[in-house]
Tab-separated table of C-alpha atoms in Angstrom:
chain	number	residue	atom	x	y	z
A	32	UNK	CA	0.000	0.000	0.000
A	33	UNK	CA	2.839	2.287	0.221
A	34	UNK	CA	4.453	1.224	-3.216
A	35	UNK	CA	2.174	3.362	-4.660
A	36	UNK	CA	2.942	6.887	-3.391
A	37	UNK	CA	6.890	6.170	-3.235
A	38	UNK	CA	6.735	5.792	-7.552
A	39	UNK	CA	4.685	8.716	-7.697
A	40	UNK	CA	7.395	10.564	-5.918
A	41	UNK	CA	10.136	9.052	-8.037
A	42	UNK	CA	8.441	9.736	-11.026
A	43	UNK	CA	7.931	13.711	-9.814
A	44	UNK	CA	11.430	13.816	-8.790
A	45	UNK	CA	12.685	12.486	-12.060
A	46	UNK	CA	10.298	15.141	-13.816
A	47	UNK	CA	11.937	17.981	-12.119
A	48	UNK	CA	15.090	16.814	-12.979
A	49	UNK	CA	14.502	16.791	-16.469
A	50	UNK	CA	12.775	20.336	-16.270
A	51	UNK	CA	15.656	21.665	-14.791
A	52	UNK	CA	17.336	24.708	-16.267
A	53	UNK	CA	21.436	25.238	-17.070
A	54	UNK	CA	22.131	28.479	-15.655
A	55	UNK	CA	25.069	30.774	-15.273
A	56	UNK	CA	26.246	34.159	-14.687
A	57	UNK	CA	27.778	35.773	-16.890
A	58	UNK	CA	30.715	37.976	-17.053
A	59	UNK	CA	28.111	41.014	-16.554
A	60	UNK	CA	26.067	39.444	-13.807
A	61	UNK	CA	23.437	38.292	-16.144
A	62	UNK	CA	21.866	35.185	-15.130
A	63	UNK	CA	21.488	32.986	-18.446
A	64	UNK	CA	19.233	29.986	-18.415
A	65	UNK	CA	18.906	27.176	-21.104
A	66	UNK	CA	16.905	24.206	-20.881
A	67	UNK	CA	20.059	21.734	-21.859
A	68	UNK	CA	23.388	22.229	-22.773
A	69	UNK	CA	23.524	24.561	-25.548
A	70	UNK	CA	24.230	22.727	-28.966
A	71	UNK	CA	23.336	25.175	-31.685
A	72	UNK	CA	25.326	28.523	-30.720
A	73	UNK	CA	26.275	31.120	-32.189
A	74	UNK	CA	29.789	32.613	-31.726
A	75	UNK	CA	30.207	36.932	-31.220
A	76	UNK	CA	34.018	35.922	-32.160
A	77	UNK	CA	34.729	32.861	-34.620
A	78	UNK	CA	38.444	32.583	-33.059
A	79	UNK	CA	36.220	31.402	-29.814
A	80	UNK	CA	35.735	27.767	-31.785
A	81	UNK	CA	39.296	27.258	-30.152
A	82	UNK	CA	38.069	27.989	-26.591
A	83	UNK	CA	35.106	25.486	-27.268
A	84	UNK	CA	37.486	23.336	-28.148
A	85	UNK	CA	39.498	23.311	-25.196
A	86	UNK	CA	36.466	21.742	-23.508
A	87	UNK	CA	34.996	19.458	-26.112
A	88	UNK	CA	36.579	16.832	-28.286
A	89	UNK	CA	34.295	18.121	-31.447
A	90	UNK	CA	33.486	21.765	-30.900
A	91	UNK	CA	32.308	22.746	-34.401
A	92	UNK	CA	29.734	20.081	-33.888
A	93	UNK	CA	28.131	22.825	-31.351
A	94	UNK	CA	28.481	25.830	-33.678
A	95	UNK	CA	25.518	27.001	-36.413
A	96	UNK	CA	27.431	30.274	-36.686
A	97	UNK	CA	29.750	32.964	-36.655
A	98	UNK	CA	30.829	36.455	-37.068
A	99	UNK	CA	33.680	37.086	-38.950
A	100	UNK	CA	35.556	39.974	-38.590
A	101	UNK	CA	37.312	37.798	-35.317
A	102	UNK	CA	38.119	34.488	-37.285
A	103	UNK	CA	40.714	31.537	-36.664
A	104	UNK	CA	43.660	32.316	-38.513
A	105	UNK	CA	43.888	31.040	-41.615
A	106	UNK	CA	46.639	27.848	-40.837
A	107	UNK	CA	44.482	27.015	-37.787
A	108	UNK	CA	41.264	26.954	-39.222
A	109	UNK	CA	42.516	24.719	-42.010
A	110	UNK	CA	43.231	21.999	-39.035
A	111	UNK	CA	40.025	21.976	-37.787
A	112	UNK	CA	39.066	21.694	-41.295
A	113	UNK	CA	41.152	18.734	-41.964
A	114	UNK	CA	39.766	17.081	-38.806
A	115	UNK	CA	36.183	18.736	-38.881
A	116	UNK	CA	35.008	19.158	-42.719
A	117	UNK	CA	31.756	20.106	-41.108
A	118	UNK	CA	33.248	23.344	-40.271
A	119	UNK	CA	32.466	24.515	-43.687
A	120	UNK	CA	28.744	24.277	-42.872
A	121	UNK	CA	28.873	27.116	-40.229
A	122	UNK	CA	26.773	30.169	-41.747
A	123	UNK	CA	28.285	33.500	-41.239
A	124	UNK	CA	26.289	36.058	-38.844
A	125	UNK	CA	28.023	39.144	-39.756
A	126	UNK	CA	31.806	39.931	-41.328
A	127	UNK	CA	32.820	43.593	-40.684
A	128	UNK	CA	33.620	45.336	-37.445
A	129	UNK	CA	31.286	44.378	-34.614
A	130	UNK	CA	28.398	43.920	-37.349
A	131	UNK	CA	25.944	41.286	-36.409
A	132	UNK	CA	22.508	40.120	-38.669
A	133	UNK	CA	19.974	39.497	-36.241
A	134	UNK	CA	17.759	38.293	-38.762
A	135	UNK	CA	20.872	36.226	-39.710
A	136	UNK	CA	21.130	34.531	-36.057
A	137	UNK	CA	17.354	34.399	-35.708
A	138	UNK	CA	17.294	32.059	-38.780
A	139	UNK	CA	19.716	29.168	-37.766
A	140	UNK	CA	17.618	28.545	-34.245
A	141	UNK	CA	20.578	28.985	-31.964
A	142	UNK	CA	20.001	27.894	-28.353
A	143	UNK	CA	22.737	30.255	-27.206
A	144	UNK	CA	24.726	33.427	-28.754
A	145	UNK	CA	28.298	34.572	-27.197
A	146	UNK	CA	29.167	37.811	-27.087
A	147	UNK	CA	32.086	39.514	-25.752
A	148	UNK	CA	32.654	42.434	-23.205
A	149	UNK	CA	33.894	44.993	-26.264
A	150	UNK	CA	29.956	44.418	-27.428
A	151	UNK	CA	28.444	45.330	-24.256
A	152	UNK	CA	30.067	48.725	-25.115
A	153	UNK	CA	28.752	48.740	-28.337
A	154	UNK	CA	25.150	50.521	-28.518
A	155	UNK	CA	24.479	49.149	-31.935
A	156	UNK	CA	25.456	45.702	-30.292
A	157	UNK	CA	23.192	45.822	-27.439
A	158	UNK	CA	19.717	46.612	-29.331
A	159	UNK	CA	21.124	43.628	-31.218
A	160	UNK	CA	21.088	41.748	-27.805
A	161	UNK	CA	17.480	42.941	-26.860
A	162	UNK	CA	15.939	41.847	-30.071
A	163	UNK	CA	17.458	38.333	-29.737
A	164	UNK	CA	16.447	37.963	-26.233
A	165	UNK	CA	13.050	39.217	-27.274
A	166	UNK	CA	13.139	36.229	-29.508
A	167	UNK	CA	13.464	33.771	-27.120
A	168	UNK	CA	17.210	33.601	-27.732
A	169	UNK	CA	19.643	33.348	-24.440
A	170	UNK	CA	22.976	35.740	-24.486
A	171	UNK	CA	25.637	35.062	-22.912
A	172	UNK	CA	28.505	37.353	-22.534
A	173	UNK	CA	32.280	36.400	-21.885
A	174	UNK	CA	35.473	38.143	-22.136
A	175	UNK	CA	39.461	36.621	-22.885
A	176	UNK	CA	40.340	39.955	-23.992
A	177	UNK	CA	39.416	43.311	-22.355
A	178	UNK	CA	40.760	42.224	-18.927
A	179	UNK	CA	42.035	38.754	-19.281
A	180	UNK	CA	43.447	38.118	-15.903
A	181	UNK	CA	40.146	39.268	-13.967
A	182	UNK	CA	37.847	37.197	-16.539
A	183	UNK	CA	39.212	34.292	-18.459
A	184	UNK	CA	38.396	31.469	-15.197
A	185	UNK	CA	34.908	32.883	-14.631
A	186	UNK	CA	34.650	33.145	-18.723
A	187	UNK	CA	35.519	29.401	-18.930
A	188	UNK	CA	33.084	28.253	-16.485
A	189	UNK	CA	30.142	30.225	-17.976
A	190	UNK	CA	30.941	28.199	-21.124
A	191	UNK	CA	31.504	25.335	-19.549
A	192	UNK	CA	28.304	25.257	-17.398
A	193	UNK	CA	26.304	26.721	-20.673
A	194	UNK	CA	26.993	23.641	-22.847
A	195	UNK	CA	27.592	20.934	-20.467
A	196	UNK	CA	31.358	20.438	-19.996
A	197	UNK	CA	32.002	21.769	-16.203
A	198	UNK	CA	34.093	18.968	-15.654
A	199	UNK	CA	36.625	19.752	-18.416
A	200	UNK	CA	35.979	23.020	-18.094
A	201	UNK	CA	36.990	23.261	-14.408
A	202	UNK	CA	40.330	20.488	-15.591
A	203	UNK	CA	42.019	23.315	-17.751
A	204	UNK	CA	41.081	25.690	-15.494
A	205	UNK	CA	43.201	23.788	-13.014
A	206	UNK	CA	46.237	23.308	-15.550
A	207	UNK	CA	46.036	27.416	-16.112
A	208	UNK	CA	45.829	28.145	-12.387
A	209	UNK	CA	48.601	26.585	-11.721
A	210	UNK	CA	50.662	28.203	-13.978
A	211	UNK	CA	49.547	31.714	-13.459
A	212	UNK	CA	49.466	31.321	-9.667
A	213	UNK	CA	52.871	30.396	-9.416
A	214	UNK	CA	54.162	33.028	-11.804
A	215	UNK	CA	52.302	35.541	-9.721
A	216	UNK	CA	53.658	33.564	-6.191
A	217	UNK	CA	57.243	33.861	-7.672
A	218	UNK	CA	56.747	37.845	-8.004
A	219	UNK	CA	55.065	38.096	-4.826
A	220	UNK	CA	57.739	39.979	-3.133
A	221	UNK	CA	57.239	44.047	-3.923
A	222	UNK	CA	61.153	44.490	-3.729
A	223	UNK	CA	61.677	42.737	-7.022
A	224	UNK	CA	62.298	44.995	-10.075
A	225	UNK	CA	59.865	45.534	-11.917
A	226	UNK	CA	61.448	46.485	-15.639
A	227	UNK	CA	60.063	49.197	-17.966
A	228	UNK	CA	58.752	47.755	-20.582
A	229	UNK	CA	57.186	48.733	-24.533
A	230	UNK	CA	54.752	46.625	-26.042
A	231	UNK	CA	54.472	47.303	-30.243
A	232	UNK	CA	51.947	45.447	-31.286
A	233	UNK	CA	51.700	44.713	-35.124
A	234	UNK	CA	55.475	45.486	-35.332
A	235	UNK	CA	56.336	46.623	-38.293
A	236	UNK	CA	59.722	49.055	-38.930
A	237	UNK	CA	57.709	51.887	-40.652
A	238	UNK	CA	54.591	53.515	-39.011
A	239	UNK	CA	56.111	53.337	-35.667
A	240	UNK	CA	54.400	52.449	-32.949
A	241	UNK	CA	50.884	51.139	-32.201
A	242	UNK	CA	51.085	49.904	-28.357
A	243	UNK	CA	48.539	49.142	-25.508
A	244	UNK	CA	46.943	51.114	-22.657
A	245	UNK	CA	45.128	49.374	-20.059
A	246	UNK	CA	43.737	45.554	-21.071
A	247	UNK	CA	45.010	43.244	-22.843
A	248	UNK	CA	49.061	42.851	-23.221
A	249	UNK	CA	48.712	45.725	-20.733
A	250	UNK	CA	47.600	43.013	-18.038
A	251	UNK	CA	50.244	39.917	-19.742
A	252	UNK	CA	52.999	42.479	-18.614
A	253	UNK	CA	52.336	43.366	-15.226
A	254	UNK	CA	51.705	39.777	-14.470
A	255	UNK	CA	54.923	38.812	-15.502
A	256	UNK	CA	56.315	41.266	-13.628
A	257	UNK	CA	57.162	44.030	-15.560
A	258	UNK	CA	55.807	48.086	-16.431
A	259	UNK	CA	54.063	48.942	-19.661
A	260	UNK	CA	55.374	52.246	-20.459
A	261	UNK	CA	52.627	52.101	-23.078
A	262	UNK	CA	50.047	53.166	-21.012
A	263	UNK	CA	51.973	56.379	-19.820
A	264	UNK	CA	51.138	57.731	-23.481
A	265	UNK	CA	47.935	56.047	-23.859
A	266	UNK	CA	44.651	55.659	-22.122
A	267	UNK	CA	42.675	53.505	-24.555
A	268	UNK	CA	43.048	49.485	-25.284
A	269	UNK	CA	45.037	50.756	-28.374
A	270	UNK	CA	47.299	53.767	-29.063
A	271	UNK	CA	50.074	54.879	-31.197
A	272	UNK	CA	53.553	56.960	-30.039
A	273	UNK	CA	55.863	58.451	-32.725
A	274	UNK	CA	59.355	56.975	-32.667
A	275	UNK	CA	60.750	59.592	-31.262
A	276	UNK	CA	58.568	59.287	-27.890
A	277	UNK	CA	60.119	55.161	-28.071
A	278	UNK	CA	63.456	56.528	-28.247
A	279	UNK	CA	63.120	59.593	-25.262
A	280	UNK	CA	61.577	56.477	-23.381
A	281	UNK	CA	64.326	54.397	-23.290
A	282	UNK	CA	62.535	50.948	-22.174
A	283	UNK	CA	64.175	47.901	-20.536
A	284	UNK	CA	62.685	45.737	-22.699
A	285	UNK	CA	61.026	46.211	-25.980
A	286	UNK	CA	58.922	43.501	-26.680
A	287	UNK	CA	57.046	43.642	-30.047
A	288	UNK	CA	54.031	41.181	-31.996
A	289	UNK	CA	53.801	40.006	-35.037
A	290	UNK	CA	52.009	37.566	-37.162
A	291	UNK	CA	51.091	36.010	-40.581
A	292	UNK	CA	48.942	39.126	-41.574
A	293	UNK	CA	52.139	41.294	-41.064
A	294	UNK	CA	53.617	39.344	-43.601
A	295	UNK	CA	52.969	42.105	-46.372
A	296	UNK	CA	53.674	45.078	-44.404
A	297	UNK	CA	57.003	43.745	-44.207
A	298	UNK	CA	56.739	43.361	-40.390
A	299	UNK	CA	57.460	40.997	-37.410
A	300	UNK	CA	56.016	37.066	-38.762
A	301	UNK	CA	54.881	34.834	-36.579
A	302	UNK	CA	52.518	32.280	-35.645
A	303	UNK	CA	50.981	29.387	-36.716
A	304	UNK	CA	52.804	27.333	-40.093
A	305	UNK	CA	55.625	30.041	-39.849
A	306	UNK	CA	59.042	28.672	-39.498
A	307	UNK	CA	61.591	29.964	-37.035
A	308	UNK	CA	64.179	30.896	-40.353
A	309	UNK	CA	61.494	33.314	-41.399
A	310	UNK	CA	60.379	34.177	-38.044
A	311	UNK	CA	64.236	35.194	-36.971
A	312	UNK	CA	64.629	37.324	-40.353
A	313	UNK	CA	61.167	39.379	-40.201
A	314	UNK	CA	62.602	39.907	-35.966
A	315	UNK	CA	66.418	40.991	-37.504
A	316	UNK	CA	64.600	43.490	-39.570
A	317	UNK	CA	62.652	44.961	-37.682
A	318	UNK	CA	65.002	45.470	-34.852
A	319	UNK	CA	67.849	46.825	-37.196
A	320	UNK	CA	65.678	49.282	-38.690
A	321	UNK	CA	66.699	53.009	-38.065
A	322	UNK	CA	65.597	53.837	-34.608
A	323	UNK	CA	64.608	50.617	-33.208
A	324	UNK	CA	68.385	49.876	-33.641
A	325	UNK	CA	69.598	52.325	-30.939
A	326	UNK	CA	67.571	51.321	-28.512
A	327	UNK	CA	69.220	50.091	-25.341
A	328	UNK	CA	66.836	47.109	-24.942
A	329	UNK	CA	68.176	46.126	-28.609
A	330	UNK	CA	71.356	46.970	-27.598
A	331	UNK	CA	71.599	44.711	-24.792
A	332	UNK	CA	69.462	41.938	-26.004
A	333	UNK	CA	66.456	42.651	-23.979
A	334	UNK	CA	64.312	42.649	-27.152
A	335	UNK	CA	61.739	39.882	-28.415
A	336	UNK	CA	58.643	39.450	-30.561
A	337	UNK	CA	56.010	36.987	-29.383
A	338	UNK	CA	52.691	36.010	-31.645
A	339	UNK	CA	50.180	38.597	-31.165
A	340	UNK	CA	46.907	36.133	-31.289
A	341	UNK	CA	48.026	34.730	-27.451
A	342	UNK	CA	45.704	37.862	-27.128
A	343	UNK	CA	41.707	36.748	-27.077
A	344	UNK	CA	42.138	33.348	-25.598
A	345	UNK	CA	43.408	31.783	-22.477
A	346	UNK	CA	46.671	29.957	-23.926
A	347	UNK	CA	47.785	33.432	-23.305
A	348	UNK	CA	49.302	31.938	-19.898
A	349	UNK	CA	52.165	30.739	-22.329
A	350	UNK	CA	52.739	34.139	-23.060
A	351	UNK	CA	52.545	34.971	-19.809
A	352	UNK	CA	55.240	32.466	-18.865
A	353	UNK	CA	57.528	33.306	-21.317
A	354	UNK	CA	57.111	37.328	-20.753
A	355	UNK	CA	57.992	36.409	-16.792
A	356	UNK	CA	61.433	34.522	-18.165
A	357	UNK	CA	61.982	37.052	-20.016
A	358	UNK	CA	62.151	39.933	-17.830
A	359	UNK	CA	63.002	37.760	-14.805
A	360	UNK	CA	65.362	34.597	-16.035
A	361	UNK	CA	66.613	34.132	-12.541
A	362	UNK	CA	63.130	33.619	-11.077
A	363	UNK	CA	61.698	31.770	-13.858
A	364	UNK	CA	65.066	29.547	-15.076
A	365	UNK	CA	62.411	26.470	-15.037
A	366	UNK	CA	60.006	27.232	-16.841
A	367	UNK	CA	59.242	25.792	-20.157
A	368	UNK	CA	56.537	27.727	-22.026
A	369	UNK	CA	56.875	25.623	-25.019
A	370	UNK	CA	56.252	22.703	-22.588
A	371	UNK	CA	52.965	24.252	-21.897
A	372	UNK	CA	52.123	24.830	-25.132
A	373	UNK	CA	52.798	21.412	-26.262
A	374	UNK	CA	50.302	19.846	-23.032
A	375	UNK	CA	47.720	22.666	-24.674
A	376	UNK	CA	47.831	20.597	-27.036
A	377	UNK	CA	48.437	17.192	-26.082
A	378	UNK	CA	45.560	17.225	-23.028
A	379	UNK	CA	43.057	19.699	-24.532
A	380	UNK	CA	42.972	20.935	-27.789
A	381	UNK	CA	41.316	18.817	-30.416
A	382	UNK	CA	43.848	20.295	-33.262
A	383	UNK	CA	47.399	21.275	-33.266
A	384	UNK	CA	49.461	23.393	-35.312
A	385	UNK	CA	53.123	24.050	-35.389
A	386	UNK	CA	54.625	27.018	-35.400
A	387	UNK	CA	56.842	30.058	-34.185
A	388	UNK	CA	55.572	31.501	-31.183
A	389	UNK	CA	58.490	33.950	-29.949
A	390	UNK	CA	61.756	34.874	-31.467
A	391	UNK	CA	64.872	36.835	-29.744
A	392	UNK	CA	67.790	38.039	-30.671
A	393	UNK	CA	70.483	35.896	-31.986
A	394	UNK	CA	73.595	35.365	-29.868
């Protein structure tokens, strides 16, 4: 006689369970709810398919679309096309700057659309937003670029609670911590040095010098325990100083980025399918150009050029490592960023592609 009430109970219970939302928070405090793991988003950034994958053995499998004017780079995205031809089926939601077709994401039936902290400060962006939500469409925001340090753990577990992969989520989340926290543990002590240093991002010889205010490489410097001079000069994300400033500055370490897209504008190459030979030459040029070549940090060796697309995704703790080796080789005389890279790889990432990460001056 008391068989009966004990199923109905079970069979309540088990209804609740399946009626039970995924929620998180997002990196604005926004409480997202989906019925189930999200399997038909939509990504603000298409170079996010690599932070998907860093949780899931077959993230294009999750993706109906994409805006464009963040891809993959070109060699990496051929990878995941080697592994995933399926990639090829992902529509495109918008290609210029911040440009997003609502009607566009409306018509694929996402259960979820990322977006990033830069479009929260977009007004165009955030009608966008409204008129998705007020189509029944959860947003989610996250952010690997504006402040990296504050936001890249809590940005991992929003997308790892969003489409159902907290447990590997919270695993590289471990591997990162570990690395950052003892790079910050090692610098602990306010009596170390902390050198002055320039960031030129997009290095190129001519055009001299875009660099970074607060964010971004801004935040990858004072973690490894050095001073962007950068952001005496500028306030935004993004800035340029004339040569001449560079010079009167007279940094400890000049530390420029490159990549494959500075291949034309005869600048600093590197990245992803770019060979060290080529990689070394693009670095020689740039820092025997007029100008760059008397500076002291040149002078003395303290120069290097690192791949600018560690930027927008949290392998940026290799960077990290090898910025706090740089500027600190006594402190940091273990560490093996390319070790980290290669477990990246190994452990989490469903693709890998070599490459030329960093380059310094030849002895």
């Amino acid at each position: 006689m008391f068989l009966r009430p004990l199923i109905a109970a079970a069979v309540l219970a088990l209804a609740g369970t399946a009626q039970a939302d995924v929620t998180a928070t997002d990196i604005l405090g926004r409480q997202v709810s989906l019925p189930e793991p999200a399997h038909r988003i939509v990504l603000g950034e298409g170079r996010h398919l690599s932070v998907l994958g860093l949780m899931h053995d077959d993230p294009v499998a999750l993706v109906a679309g994409w805006r464009l004017d963040k891809p993959l780079d070109p060699p990496t995205m051929a990878a995941y096309r080697q592994k995933f031809p399926a990639i090829d089926a992902i529509r495109s939601v918008g290609a210029g700057n911040r440009d997003l077709s609502v009607e566009a994401v409306i018509a694929l039936d996402p259960d979820l659309v990322v977006l990033t902290l830069i479009d929260e400060k977009d007004p165009a962006m955030t009608v966008a937003r409204q008129q998705l939500e007020a189509a029944g469409i959860p947003v989610a925001y996250v952010d690997f670029f504006s402040h990296p340090q504050e936001n890249t753990v809590p940005s991992l577990r929003i997308l790892g609670a969003l489409t159902g992969a907290e447990d590997r989520a919270e695993s590289f989340i471990r591997f990162y911590q570990e690395r950052l926290d003892r790079v910050r543990q090692r610098l602990a002590d306010p009596a170390i040095p902390r050198p002055r240093v320039f960031m030129h991002v997009h290095a190129a010889p001519v055009n001299c010098c875009s660099t970074v205010g607060p964010g971004v490489f801004h935040d990858f410097v004072t973690t490894a325990g050095g001073q962007n001079i950068g952001a005496e000069a500028v306030k935004g994300v993004l800035g340029n100083v004339s040569l001449e400033w560079l010079i009167g500055a007279d940094p400890d370490f000049y530390i420029a980025t490159g990549g494959a897209h500075m291949r034309a504008r005869g600048g600093l190459v590197l990245g992803p399918q770019v060979d060290a030979e080529e990689a070394q030459t693009s670095f020689d040029a740039l820092t025997s150009a007029p100008g760059f070549a008397s500076l002291r940090a040149v002078q003395t060796g303290h120069a290097a050029g690192v791949w600018h697309l560690f930027n927008d995704s949290p392998i940026h703790i290799v960077l990290i490592e090898y910025l706090a080796k740089t500027f600190h080789p006594d402190l940091f005389g273990d560490v093996d960023p390319m070790d980290t890279m290669q477990q990246i790889e190994a452990k989490f990432s469903p693709v890998a592609v070599p490459g030329a990460w960093w380059v310094t001056p030849q002895k």
